[in-house]
Short mmCIF file of C-alpha atoms in Angstrom, two decimals:
data_model
loop_
_atom_site.label_atom_id
_atom_site.label_comp_id
_atom_site.label_asym_id
_atom_site.label_seq_id
_atom_site.Cartn_x
_atom_site.Cartn_y
_atom_site.Cartn_z
CA UNK A 180 16.57 -72.53 -29.57
CA UNK A 181 13.34 -70.60 -29.36
CA UNK A 182 12.90 -68.14 -32.20
CA UNK A 183 11.11 -64.77 -32.25
CA UNK A 184 8.79 -65.82 -35.01
CA UNK A 185 6.89 -68.96 -36.11
CA UNK A 186 4.31 -69.68 -38.76
CA UNK A 187 1.99 -71.11 -36.13
CA UNK A 188 1.76 -70.76 -32.33
CA UNK A 189 -0.37 -73.38 -30.55
CA UNK A 190 -1.66 -72.48 -27.10
CA UNK A 191 -2.10 -75.59 -24.93
CA UNK A 192 -0.31 -78.96 -25.17
CA UNK A 193 -3.23 -81.33 -24.53
CA UNK A 194 -4.30 -83.84 -27.19
CA UNK A 195 -5.91 -81.09 -29.31
CA UNK A 196 -2.86 -78.82 -29.22
CA UNK A 197 -0.20 -81.45 -29.80
CA UNK A 198 -2.08 -83.16 -32.66
CA UNK A 199 -2.80 -79.84 -34.40
CA UNK A 200 0.85 -78.85 -33.95
CA UNK A 201 2.10 -82.15 -35.34
CA UNK A 202 -0.06 -82.12 -38.46
CA UNK A 203 0.89 -78.52 -39.20
CA UNK A 204 4.60 -79.29 -38.78
CA UNK A 205 4.44 -82.47 -40.92
CA UNK A 206 3.45 -80.30 -43.86
CA UNK A 207 6.32 -77.92 -43.31
CA UNK A 208 5.01 -75.17 -41.01
CA UNK A 209 7.24 -73.91 -38.21
CA UNK A 210 5.33 -74.44 -34.97
CA UNK A 211 5.73 -73.36 -31.34
CA UNK A 212 3.50 -74.86 -28.66
CA UNK A 213 3.05 -73.13 -25.29
CA UNK A 214 1.85 -75.03 -22.19
CA UNK A 215 0.82 -73.32 -18.96
CA UNK A 216 1.61 -76.25 -16.65
CA UNK A 217 4.94 -77.81 -15.83
CA UNK A 218 4.32 -80.81 -18.06
CA UNK A 219 1.67 -81.87 -20.59
CA UNK A 220 -1.18 -83.95 -19.18
CA UNK A 221 -1.21 -82.62 -15.63
CA UNK A 222 -3.31 -82.06 -13.68
CA UNK A 223 -5.33 -84.91 -15.19
CA UNK A 224 -8.89 -83.60 -15.56
CA UNK A 225 -10.24 -86.61 -17.38
CA UNK A 226 -11.99 -89.95 -16.81
CA UNK A 227 -9.35 -91.37 -19.19
CA UNK A 228 -11.63 -93.74 -21.15
CA UNK A 229 -11.12 -93.97 -24.93
CA UNK A 230 -11.85 -96.42 -27.74
CA UNK A 231 -9.07 -98.31 -29.52
CA UNK A 232 -10.44 -97.40 -32.95
CA UNK A 233 -10.55 -93.74 -31.95
CA UNK A 234 -6.94 -93.28 -30.90
CA UNK A 235 -5.20 -95.81 -33.13
CA UNK A 236 -5.04 -93.42 -36.17
CA UNK A 237 -3.09 -90.90 -34.08
CA UNK A 238 -0.51 -92.87 -32.11
CA UNK A 239 0.89 -96.41 -31.99
CA UNK A 240 -0.71 -98.19 -29.04
CA UNK A 241 1.83 -98.40 -26.22
CA UNK A 242 1.44 -100.23 -22.89
CA UNK A 243 3.21 -97.34 -21.15
CA UNK A 244 0.03 -95.25 -21.21
CA UNK A 245 -2.63 -97.94 -20.97
CA UNK A 246 -3.86 -98.75 -17.48
CA UNK A 247 -6.47 -101.31 -18.49
CA UNK A 248 -8.37 -102.71 -21.44
CA UNK A 249 -12.16 -102.45 -21.37
CA UNK A 250 -14.42 -104.93 -23.18
CA UNK A 251 -17.70 -104.60 -21.30
CA UNK A 252 -19.87 -101.64 -20.34
CA UNK A 253 -22.38 -102.05 -17.51
CA UNK A 254 -25.33 -99.64 -17.40
CA UNK A 255 -27.31 -99.35 -14.17
CA UNK A 256 -30.71 -97.69 -13.95
CA UNK A 257 -32.15 -95.77 -10.97
CA UNK A 258 -33.94 -98.90 -9.69
CA UNK A 259 -30.64 -100.77 -9.55
CA UNK A 260 -31.12 -103.03 -12.57
CA UNK A 261 -28.18 -103.49 -14.94
CA UNK A 262 -27.56 -104.26 -18.58
CA UNK A 263 -24.24 -105.31 -20.08
CA UNK A 264 -22.91 -104.09 -23.43
CA UNK A 265 -20.30 -106.40 -24.98
CA UNK A 266 -20.31 -105.19 -28.51
CA UNK A 267 -18.96 -101.68 -28.56
CA UNK A 268 -15.34 -102.42 -29.48
CA UNK A 269 -12.21 -102.43 -27.36
CA UNK A 270 -11.61 -99.50 -25.05
CA UNK A 271 -8.77 -98.38 -22.83
CA UNK A 272 -8.41 -96.49 -19.59
CA UNK A 273 -5.40 -94.27 -20.21
CA UNK A 274 -2.66 -92.81 -18.08
CA UNK A 275 -3.24 -89.33 -19.49
CA UNK A 276 -0.11 -87.95 -17.92
CA UNK A 277 2.03 -90.31 -20.00
CA UNK A 278 -0.29 -90.29 -23.04
CA UNK A 279 -0.25 -86.50 -23.41
CA UNK A 280 3.54 -86.42 -23.15
CA UNK A 281 3.82 -89.18 -25.77
CA UNK A 282 1.67 -87.09 -28.14
CA UNK A 283 3.97 -84.11 -27.54
CA UNK A 284 6.99 -86.30 -28.30
CA UNK A 285 5.43 -87.22 -31.66
CA UNK A 286 4.93 -83.52 -32.37
CA UNK A 287 8.53 -82.80 -31.37
CA UNK A 288 9.76 -85.47 -33.81
CA UNK A 289 8.15 -83.45 -36.57
CA UNK A 290 9.92 -80.29 -35.49
CA UNK A 291 7.39 -78.72 -33.11
CA UNK A 292 8.99 -76.78 -30.26
CA UNK A 293 7.36 -76.85 -26.83
CA UNK A 294 7.75 -74.53 -23.87
CA UNK A 295 6.18 -75.60 -20.58
CA UNK A 296 5.37 -73.26 -17.70
CA UNK A 297 4.58 -70.67 -20.36
CA UNK A 298 1.30 -68.95 -19.49
CA UNK A 299 -0.22 -67.07 -22.44
CA UNK A 300 -1.63 -63.75 -21.21
CA UNK A 301 -2.65 -61.96 -24.39
CA UNK A 302 -2.62 -61.64 -28.15
CA UNK A 303 -0.36 -59.22 -30.00
CA UNK A 304 -2.45 -57.19 -32.42
CA UNK A 305 -1.31 -54.73 -35.07
CA UNK A 306 -3.95 -52.72 -36.94
CA UNK A 307 -6.49 -55.02 -35.30
CA UNK A 308 -4.82 -58.10 -36.84
CA UNK A 309 -3.51 -60.92 -34.66
CA UNK A 310 0.27 -60.99 -35.06
CA UNK A 311 1.42 -63.17 -32.16
CA UNK A 312 1.01 -63.95 -28.47
CA UNK A 313 2.35 -62.63 -25.17
CA UNK A 314 3.22 -65.11 -22.45
CA UNK A 315 4.65 -65.14 -18.95
CA UNK A 316 7.75 -67.30 -18.65
CA UNK A 317 10.31 -67.44 -15.83
CA UNK A 318 9.00 -64.24 -14.28
CA UNK A 319 9.10 -62.24 -17.52
CA UNK A 320 6.57 -61.30 -20.19
CA UNK A 321 7.76 -62.57 -23.58
CA UNK A 322 6.41 -62.03 -27.08
CA UNK A 323 6.43 -64.33 -30.05
CA UNK A 324 5.21 -63.42 -33.53
CA UNK A 325 3.22 -65.68 -35.81
CA UNK A 326 0.79 -65.68 -38.72
CA UNK A 327 -1.65 -68.07 -37.12
CA UNK A 328 -2.67 -68.83 -33.53
CA UNK A 329 -4.26 -72.19 -32.74
CA UNK A 330 -6.10 -71.91 -29.43
CA UNK A 331 -6.24 -75.31 -27.73
CA UNK A 332 -6.44 -73.86 -24.24
CA UNK A 333 -9.24 -76.01 -22.88
CA UNK A 334 -12.64 -75.47 -21.35
CA UNK A 335 -11.59 -72.17 -19.80
CA UNK A 336 -10.29 -70.89 -23.15
CA UNK A 337 -9.53 -67.20 -23.00
CA UNK A 338 -7.55 -66.92 -26.23
CA UNK A 339 -10.74 -67.18 -28.27
CA UNK A 340 -12.30 -64.39 -26.18
CA UNK A 341 -9.31 -62.13 -26.79
CA UNK A 342 -9.91 -62.64 -30.51
CA UNK A 343 -13.52 -61.52 -30.09
CA UNK A 344 -15.12 -64.95 -30.32
CA UNK A 345 -18.08 -65.68 -28.04
CA UNK A 346 -17.00 -68.79 -26.15
CA UNK A 347 -19.18 -68.72 -23.02
CA UNK A 348 -21.49 -71.73 -22.63
CA UNK A 349 -24.86 -71.76 -20.89
CA UNK A 350 -25.27 -73.64 -17.61
CA UNK A 351 -27.27 -76.40 -19.27
CA UNK A 352 -24.44 -76.90 -21.77
CA UNK A 353 -21.74 -77.66 -19.24
CA UNK A 354 -21.40 -80.68 -16.98
CA UNK A 355 -19.80 -79.91 -13.64
CA UNK A 356 -17.60 -82.80 -12.50
CA UNK A 357 -15.70 -84.36 -9.65
CA UNK A 358 -13.54 -87.45 -9.89
CA UNK A 359 -11.73 -89.59 -7.36
CA UNK A 360 -9.12 -92.17 -8.15
CA UNK A 361 -9.92 -94.86 -5.61
CA UNK A 362 -7.67 -97.60 -4.23
CA UNK A 363 -8.52 -100.72 -2.25
CA UNK A 364 -11.30 -101.86 -4.58
CA UNK A 365 -12.29 -105.28 -5.86
CA UNK A 366 -13.29 -104.84 -9.51
CA UNK A 367 -13.41 -106.55 -12.87
CA UNK A 368 -10.78 -104.53 -14.68
CA UNK A 369 -12.33 -105.14 -18.12
CA UNK A 370 -15.71 -103.61 -17.20
CA UNK A 371 -16.58 -99.94 -17.04
CA UNK A 372 -19.77 -98.95 -15.26
CA UNK A 373 -22.32 -96.15 -15.68
CA UNK A 374 -25.05 -95.12 -13.23
CA UNK A 375 -28.01 -92.98 -14.25
CA UNK A 376 -30.93 -91.28 -12.57
CA UNK A 377 -32.15 -87.96 -11.28
CA UNK A 378 -31.31 -88.85 -7.67
CA UNK A 379 -27.92 -90.31 -8.62
CA UNK A 380 -26.61 -87.79 -11.12
CA UNK A 381 -29.13 -85.27 -12.51
CA UNK A 382 -28.58 -84.54 -16.21
CA UNK A 383 -25.44 -86.68 -16.31
CA UNK A 384 -24.03 -89.93 -14.97
CA UNK A 385 -21.58 -91.53 -12.58
CA UNK A 386 -18.75 -93.53 -14.12
CA UNK A 387 -16.38 -96.20 -12.88
CA UNK A 388 -13.35 -96.69 -15.12
CA UNK A 389 -11.04 -99.35 -13.64
CA UNK A 390 -7.32 -98.64 -13.87
CA UNK A 391 -6.56 -102.08 -12.39
CA UNK A 392 -8.61 -104.64 -10.45
CA UNK A 393 -7.98 -102.62 -7.29
CA UNK A 394 -8.09 -99.00 -8.52
CA UNK A 395 -10.48 -96.92 -10.62
CA UNK A 396 -11.44 -93.44 -11.70
CA UNK A 397 -14.84 -92.92 -10.12
CA UNK A 398 -16.45 -89.66 -11.11
CA UNK A 399 -19.62 -87.74 -11.75
CA UNK A 400 -20.81 -85.10 -14.19
CA UNK A 401 -24.09 -83.29 -13.61
CA UNK A 402 -25.78 -80.68 -15.75
CA UNK A 403 -24.70 -77.17 -14.75
CA UNK A 404 -28.22 -75.79 -14.37
CA UNK A 405 -29.11 -78.61 -11.95
CA UNK A 406 -26.09 -78.25 -9.68
CA UNK A 407 -26.89 -75.13 -7.70
CA UNK A 408 -28.44 -76.59 -4.55
CA UNK A 409 -26.54 -79.86 -4.44
CA UNK A 410 -23.17 -80.03 -6.15
CA UNK A 411 -21.45 -82.96 -7.85
CA UNK A 412 -19.24 -83.69 -4.85
CA UNK A 413 -22.24 -84.36 -2.61
CA UNK A 414 -23.76 -86.74 -5.14
CA UNK A 415 -20.46 -88.55 -5.68
CA UNK A 416 -19.74 -88.86 -1.96
CA UNK A 417 -23.16 -90.46 -1.40
CA UNK A 418 -22.45 -92.95 -4.17
CA UNK A 419 -18.91 -93.79 -3.05
CA UNK A 420 -19.91 -94.16 0.61
CA UNK A 421 -22.55 -96.70 -0.40
CA UNK A 422 -20.69 -98.57 -3.11
CA UNK A 423 -17.07 -98.39 -1.87
CA UNK A 424 -17.27 -97.66 1.87
CA UNK A 425 -13.70 -98.88 2.52
CA UNK A 426 -11.93 -97.28 -0.42
CA UNK A 427 -9.12 -94.76 -0.14
CA UNK A 428 -8.98 -91.68 -2.36
CA UNK A 429 -5.55 -91.29 -3.95
CA UNK A 430 -6.42 -88.43 -6.29
CA UNK A 431 -9.20 -85.83 -6.37
CA UNK A 432 -9.91 -83.55 -9.28
CA UNK A 433 -12.63 -81.04 -10.14
CA UNK A 434 -13.55 -79.76 -13.57
CA UNK A 435 -16.15 -79.58 -16.27
CA UNK A 436 -17.04 -80.76 -19.74
CA UNK A 437 -18.69 -78.51 -22.31
CA UNK A 438 -21.71 -80.40 -23.67
CA UNK A 439 -22.88 -77.92 -26.30
CA UNK A 440 -22.48 -78.25 -30.03
CA UNK A 441 -19.32 -76.75 -31.57
CA UNK A 442 -19.11 -72.95 -31.20
CA UNK A 443 -20.61 -70.91 -34.01
CA UNK A 444 -17.22 -69.37 -34.78
CA UNK A 445 -14.13 -71.55 -34.52
CA UNK A 446 -12.07 -69.47 -36.95
CA UNK A 447 -11.40 -65.78 -37.41
CA UNK A 448 -8.63 -64.02 -39.28
CA UNK A 449 -5.29 -65.48 -38.06
CA UNK A 450 -6.85 -67.78 -35.43
CA UNK A 451 -8.44 -71.23 -35.08
CA UNK A 452 -9.96 -72.85 -31.98
CA UNK A 453 -9.71 -76.60 -31.34
CA UNK A 454 -10.72 -79.05 -28.63
CA UNK A 455 -12.57 -78.09 -25.47
CA UNK A 456 -11.88 -74.46 -26.40
CA UNK A 457 -14.02 -74.95 -29.53
CA UNK A 458 -16.54 -77.14 -27.60
CA UNK A 459 -15.93 -80.25 -29.71
CA UNK A 460 -16.75 -82.88 -27.08
CA UNK A 461 -19.44 -85.53 -27.56
CA UNK A 462 -22.35 -83.89 -25.67
CA UNK A 463 -23.84 -87.19 -24.54
CA UNK A 464 -20.86 -89.20 -23.36
CA UNK A 465 -18.70 -86.21 -22.49
CA UNK A 466 -15.88 -88.04 -24.29
CA UNK A 467 -13.43 -85.63 -25.83
CA UNK A 468 -9.98 -87.09 -26.46
CA UNK A 469 -10.78 -88.81 -29.76
CA UNK A 470 -13.17 -86.14 -31.03
CA UNK A 471 -10.69 -83.32 -30.46
CA UNK A 472 -7.82 -85.23 -32.08
CA UNK A 473 -9.97 -85.64 -35.19
CA UNK A 474 -10.66 -81.90 -35.17
CA UNK A 475 -7.02 -81.06 -34.47
CA UNK A 476 -5.77 -83.14 -37.40
CA UNK A 477 -8.03 -81.14 -39.71
CA UNK A 478 -6.99 -77.84 -38.10
CA UNK A 479 -3.28 -78.72 -38.39
CA UNK A 480 -3.56 -79.64 -42.07
CA UNK A 481 -5.52 -76.50 -42.90
CA UNK A 482 -2.98 -74.44 -40.95
CA UNK A 483 -0.12 -75.89 -43.00
CA UNK A 484 -2.02 -75.18 -46.20
CA UNK A 485 -2.61 -71.62 -45.05
CA UNK A 486 1.12 -71.22 -44.45
CA UNK A 487 1.96 -72.54 -47.93
CA UNK A 488 -0.55 -70.19 -49.52
CA UNK A 489 0.21 -67.26 -47.22
CA UNK A 490 -3.53 -67.06 -46.67
CA UNK A 491 -4.66 -66.56 -43.07
CA UNK A 492 -8.05 -64.91 -43.47
CA UNK A 493 -11.14 -66.50 -41.94
CA UNK A 494 -12.40 -67.06 -45.47
CA UNK A 495 -9.64 -69.61 -46.09
CA UNK A 496 -9.49 -71.03 -42.55
CA UNK A 497 -13.20 -71.88 -42.74
CA UNK A 498 -12.10 -74.96 -44.65
CA UNK A 499 -11.35 -76.39 -41.19
CA UNK A 500 -14.95 -75.71 -40.13
CA UNK A 501 -16.40 -77.33 -43.25
CA UNK A 502 -14.26 -80.46 -42.90
CA UNK A 503 -15.04 -80.74 -39.18
CA UNK A 504 -18.78 -80.51 -39.81
CA UNK A 505 -18.50 -83.24 -42.43
CA UNK A 506 -16.52 -85.62 -40.20
CA UNK A 507 -17.97 -85.17 -36.70
CA UNK A 508 -19.41 -81.68 -36.30
CA UNK A 509 -22.81 -82.48 -37.79
CA UNK A 510 -23.00 -85.69 -35.77
CA UNK A 511 -22.20 -83.71 -32.67
CA UNK A 512 -25.20 -81.47 -33.40
CA UNK A 513 -27.47 -84.53 -33.44
CA UNK A 514 -25.90 -85.73 -30.18
CA UNK A 515 -26.59 -82.33 -28.68
CA UNK A 516 -30.30 -82.58 -29.59
CA UNK A 517 -30.34 -86.02 -28.00
CA UNK A 518 -28.69 -84.70 -24.89
CA UNK A 519 -31.54 -82.22 -24.55
CA UNK A 520 -33.87 -85.25 -24.47
CA UNK A 521 -31.77 -86.96 -21.81
CA UNK A 522 -31.91 -83.85 -19.63
CA UNK A 523 -35.66 -84.33 -19.27
CA UNK A 524 -35.69 -88.10 -18.93
CA UNK A 525 -37.58 -89.41 -15.91
CA UNK A 526 -36.20 -92.18 -13.74
CA UNK A 527 -38.99 -94.41 -15.01
CA UNK A 528 -37.77 -93.86 -18.57
CA UNK A 529 -34.20 -94.76 -17.53
CA UNK A 530 -35.52 -97.92 -15.86
CA UNK A 531 -37.41 -98.89 -19.02
CA UNK A 532 -34.36 -98.17 -21.16
CA UNK A 533 -32.16 -100.54 -19.18
CA UNK A 534 -34.96 -103.13 -19.19
CA UNK A 535 -35.06 -102.79 -22.98
CA UNK A 536 -31.28 -103.24 -23.15
CA UNK A 537 -31.47 -106.43 -21.10
CA UNK A 538 -33.63 -107.97 -23.81
CA UNK A 539 -31.22 -107.25 -26.68
CA UNK A 540 -29.00 -110.25 -27.43
CA UNK A 541 -25.43 -109.48 -26.28
CA UNK A 542 -23.98 -109.60 -29.80
CA UNK A 543 -26.49 -107.01 -31.06
CA UNK A 544 -26.29 -104.58 -28.17
CA UNK A 545 -24.52 -101.43 -29.33
CA UNK A 546 -24.62 -97.72 -28.58
CA UNK A 547 -26.68 -97.25 -31.72
CA UNK A 548 -29.35 -99.64 -30.44
CA UNK A 549 -29.34 -97.89 -27.10
CA UNK A 550 -29.61 -94.36 -28.50
CA UNK A 551 -32.29 -95.35 -31.01
CA UNK A 552 -34.42 -96.75 -28.20
CA UNK A 553 -33.75 -93.68 -26.07
CA UNK A 554 -35.21 -91.31 -28.65
CA UNK A 555 -38.17 -93.55 -29.54
CA UNK A 556 -41.27 -91.47 -30.11
CA UNK A 557 -39.33 -88.75 -31.90
CA UNK A 558 -39.11 -90.01 -35.50
CA UNK A 559 -36.97 -87.13 -36.74
CA UNK A 560 -34.38 -87.59 -34.04
CA UNK A 561 -34.46 -91.38 -34.57
CA UNK A 562 -33.61 -90.85 -38.22
CA UNK A 563 -30.84 -88.38 -37.34
CA UNK A 564 -29.36 -90.85 -34.86
CA UNK A 565 -29.41 -93.67 -37.39
CA UNK A 566 -27.75 -91.43 -40.01
CA UNK A 567 -25.13 -90.12 -37.64
CA UNK A 568 -24.01 -93.62 -36.70
CA UNK A 569 -23.60 -94.56 -40.37
CA UNK A 570 -21.60 -91.38 -41.02
CA UNK A 571 -19.35 -91.61 -37.95
CA UNK A 572 -18.55 -95.25 -38.74
CA UNK A 573 -17.35 -94.30 -42.21
CA UNK A 574 -15.49 -91.17 -41.30
CA UNK A 575 -13.52 -92.42 -38.30
CA UNK A 576 -11.84 -95.16 -40.31
CA UNK B 388 -18.06 -62.53 -6.12
CA UNK B 389 -15.45 -63.99 -3.82
CA UNK B 390 -13.33 -67.08 -4.35
CA UNK B 391 -12.26 -69.31 -1.48
CA UNK B 392 -8.75 -70.09 -2.68
CA UNK B 393 -8.38 -72.90 -0.17
CA UNK B 394 -11.15 -74.79 -1.97
CA UNK B 395 -10.49 -73.66 -5.56
CA UNK B 396 -8.93 -76.35 -7.80
CA UNK B 397 -8.22 -73.87 -10.64
CA UNK B 398 -10.33 -76.00 -13.00
CA UNK B 399 -11.62 -73.09 -15.09
CA UNK B 400 -15.29 -74.12 -15.02
CA UNK B 401 -16.26 -70.62 -13.85
CA UNK B 402 -14.38 -69.06 -16.76
CA UNK B 403 -16.28 -71.18 -19.31
CA UNK B 404 -19.69 -69.95 -18.10
CA UNK B 405 -18.81 -66.29 -17.50
CA UNK B 406 -20.63 -64.18 -20.10
CA UNK B 407 -18.75 -61.03 -19.06
CA UNK B 408 -15.20 -62.39 -19.34
CA UNK B 409 -14.61 -61.20 -15.78
CA UNK B 410 -12.59 -64.22 -14.61
CA UNK B 411 -8.86 -64.63 -15.09
CA UNK B 412 -7.08 -67.93 -14.56
CA UNK B 413 -3.36 -68.62 -14.35
CA UNK B 414 -1.45 -71.75 -13.39
CA UNK B 415 -1.72 -70.71 -9.77
CA UNK B 416 -4.89 -68.74 -9.21
CA UNK B 417 -8.37 -67.78 -10.37
CA UNK B 418 -9.46 -64.18 -9.92
CA UNK B 419 -12.76 -62.40 -10.51
CA UNK B 420 -12.75 -58.77 -11.59
CA UNK B 421 -15.75 -57.40 -9.71
CA UNK B 422 -15.73 -54.21 -11.79
CA UNK B 423 -16.59 -56.25 -14.91
CA UNK B 424 -18.72 -58.90 -13.17
CA UNK B 425 -22.47 -58.57 -13.86
CA UNK B 426 -23.54 -60.70 -10.87
CA UNK B 427 -25.21 -63.32 -13.06
CA UNK B 428 -24.11 -66.00 -10.54
CA UNK B 429 -23.33 -68.55 -13.27
CA UNK B 430 -19.91 -69.23 -11.73
CA UNK B 431 -21.30 -69.69 -8.25
CA UNK B 432 -23.97 -72.13 -9.45
CA UNK B 433 -21.68 -74.32 -11.50
CA UNK B 434 -18.48 -74.40 -9.41
CA UNK B 435 -17.93 -78.13 -8.71
CA UNK B 436 -16.49 -77.46 -5.24
CA UNK B 437 -18.68 -74.47 -4.32
CA UNK B 438 -15.66 -72.25 -3.85
CA UNK B 439 -17.44 -69.07 -4.99
CA UNK B 440 -19.84 -66.97 -2.95
CA UNK B 441 -21.51 -63.60 -3.27
CA UNK B 442 -19.91 -60.59 -1.68
#
């Protein structure tokens, strides 16, 4: 039964929402989660690549939502030369549709209630204080009261705006994306591929994430301020026509990834923002699933603590901000500075970078080595990169 | 601003870059409130399917 009142209402049942909901409920909070779509995980707006080490703390690995296991990353420069990275840990290409539902099931086991097809349309405020949310459900506007709202409503987050938080990102801090799921391919299913260059994918990259040896997510993200004249679809179509002329598209999806640092304000009285809504994605890779689950776990725990203490002011909720900055938020800031560098990288520099990678012995080739080389000539950023890799290694464990 | 709903994928990219909070998105539809819109053209520039035009 759905009640009129909960300690916490979570808006959005993606990985950020369901993990925040679960960790709040584990500690005793009553939690309602509202999802706009008919089921969690759809439509899939995601390249679906994650690392084993990243997701393993949050859910037992289950074949049901793993399409393929990735061991090798292939990087290709504008001049067509490639380097192979073998040493970056095991990765998976997910079936997000099943994965997101599995995360919701874990939340439900801890007592979280979920309503799907529930579109949140506003906040309830009394004396300027957030006291609940309004949502459209089955043709009616419903209200539910709560002490704390967790906004996990994605890139297009409006809940944060209703609370008076500035959430808009600049064009250079968003990657505009298109992705096809292609069938009829002939691929190595353990190898993901990345293509760089200003003619291929300005300010971003093209990815190939195999879901089997015959199918793959093939997508592109380009920097928002470089997409006006020629959009991501045109770039991707050129690539696909050349590389996979005989493939069939079984799924097409459009979307975007915020590539800024975390928003200045992710808490206010009675509200916290998590996930894409808080802009917690890795600004270089565009990877978000793991990062936002880390943030959501912190948010959920702080929410439960707030419930126990009866303390919902921003002053207390800022604990979530502090913990996030310590775990990944500060690293994300460094990544954002690096991304600014990448935005101005010439094709020649990309070519040299891949050439450099080819010379590193396979067992020593890691993302850290790659990033360090990429920011060569900027000693401060090199130091920041080195530090951030030490920190993220410790904190993710 | 006008949205071509036949192209629009309801991805919300336009909402994320709108500094005026003039764009509303539901499960079914994206709408721009032209009374609030400041004509900054952010949405038009960044739309991945070019479903937005001036007018």
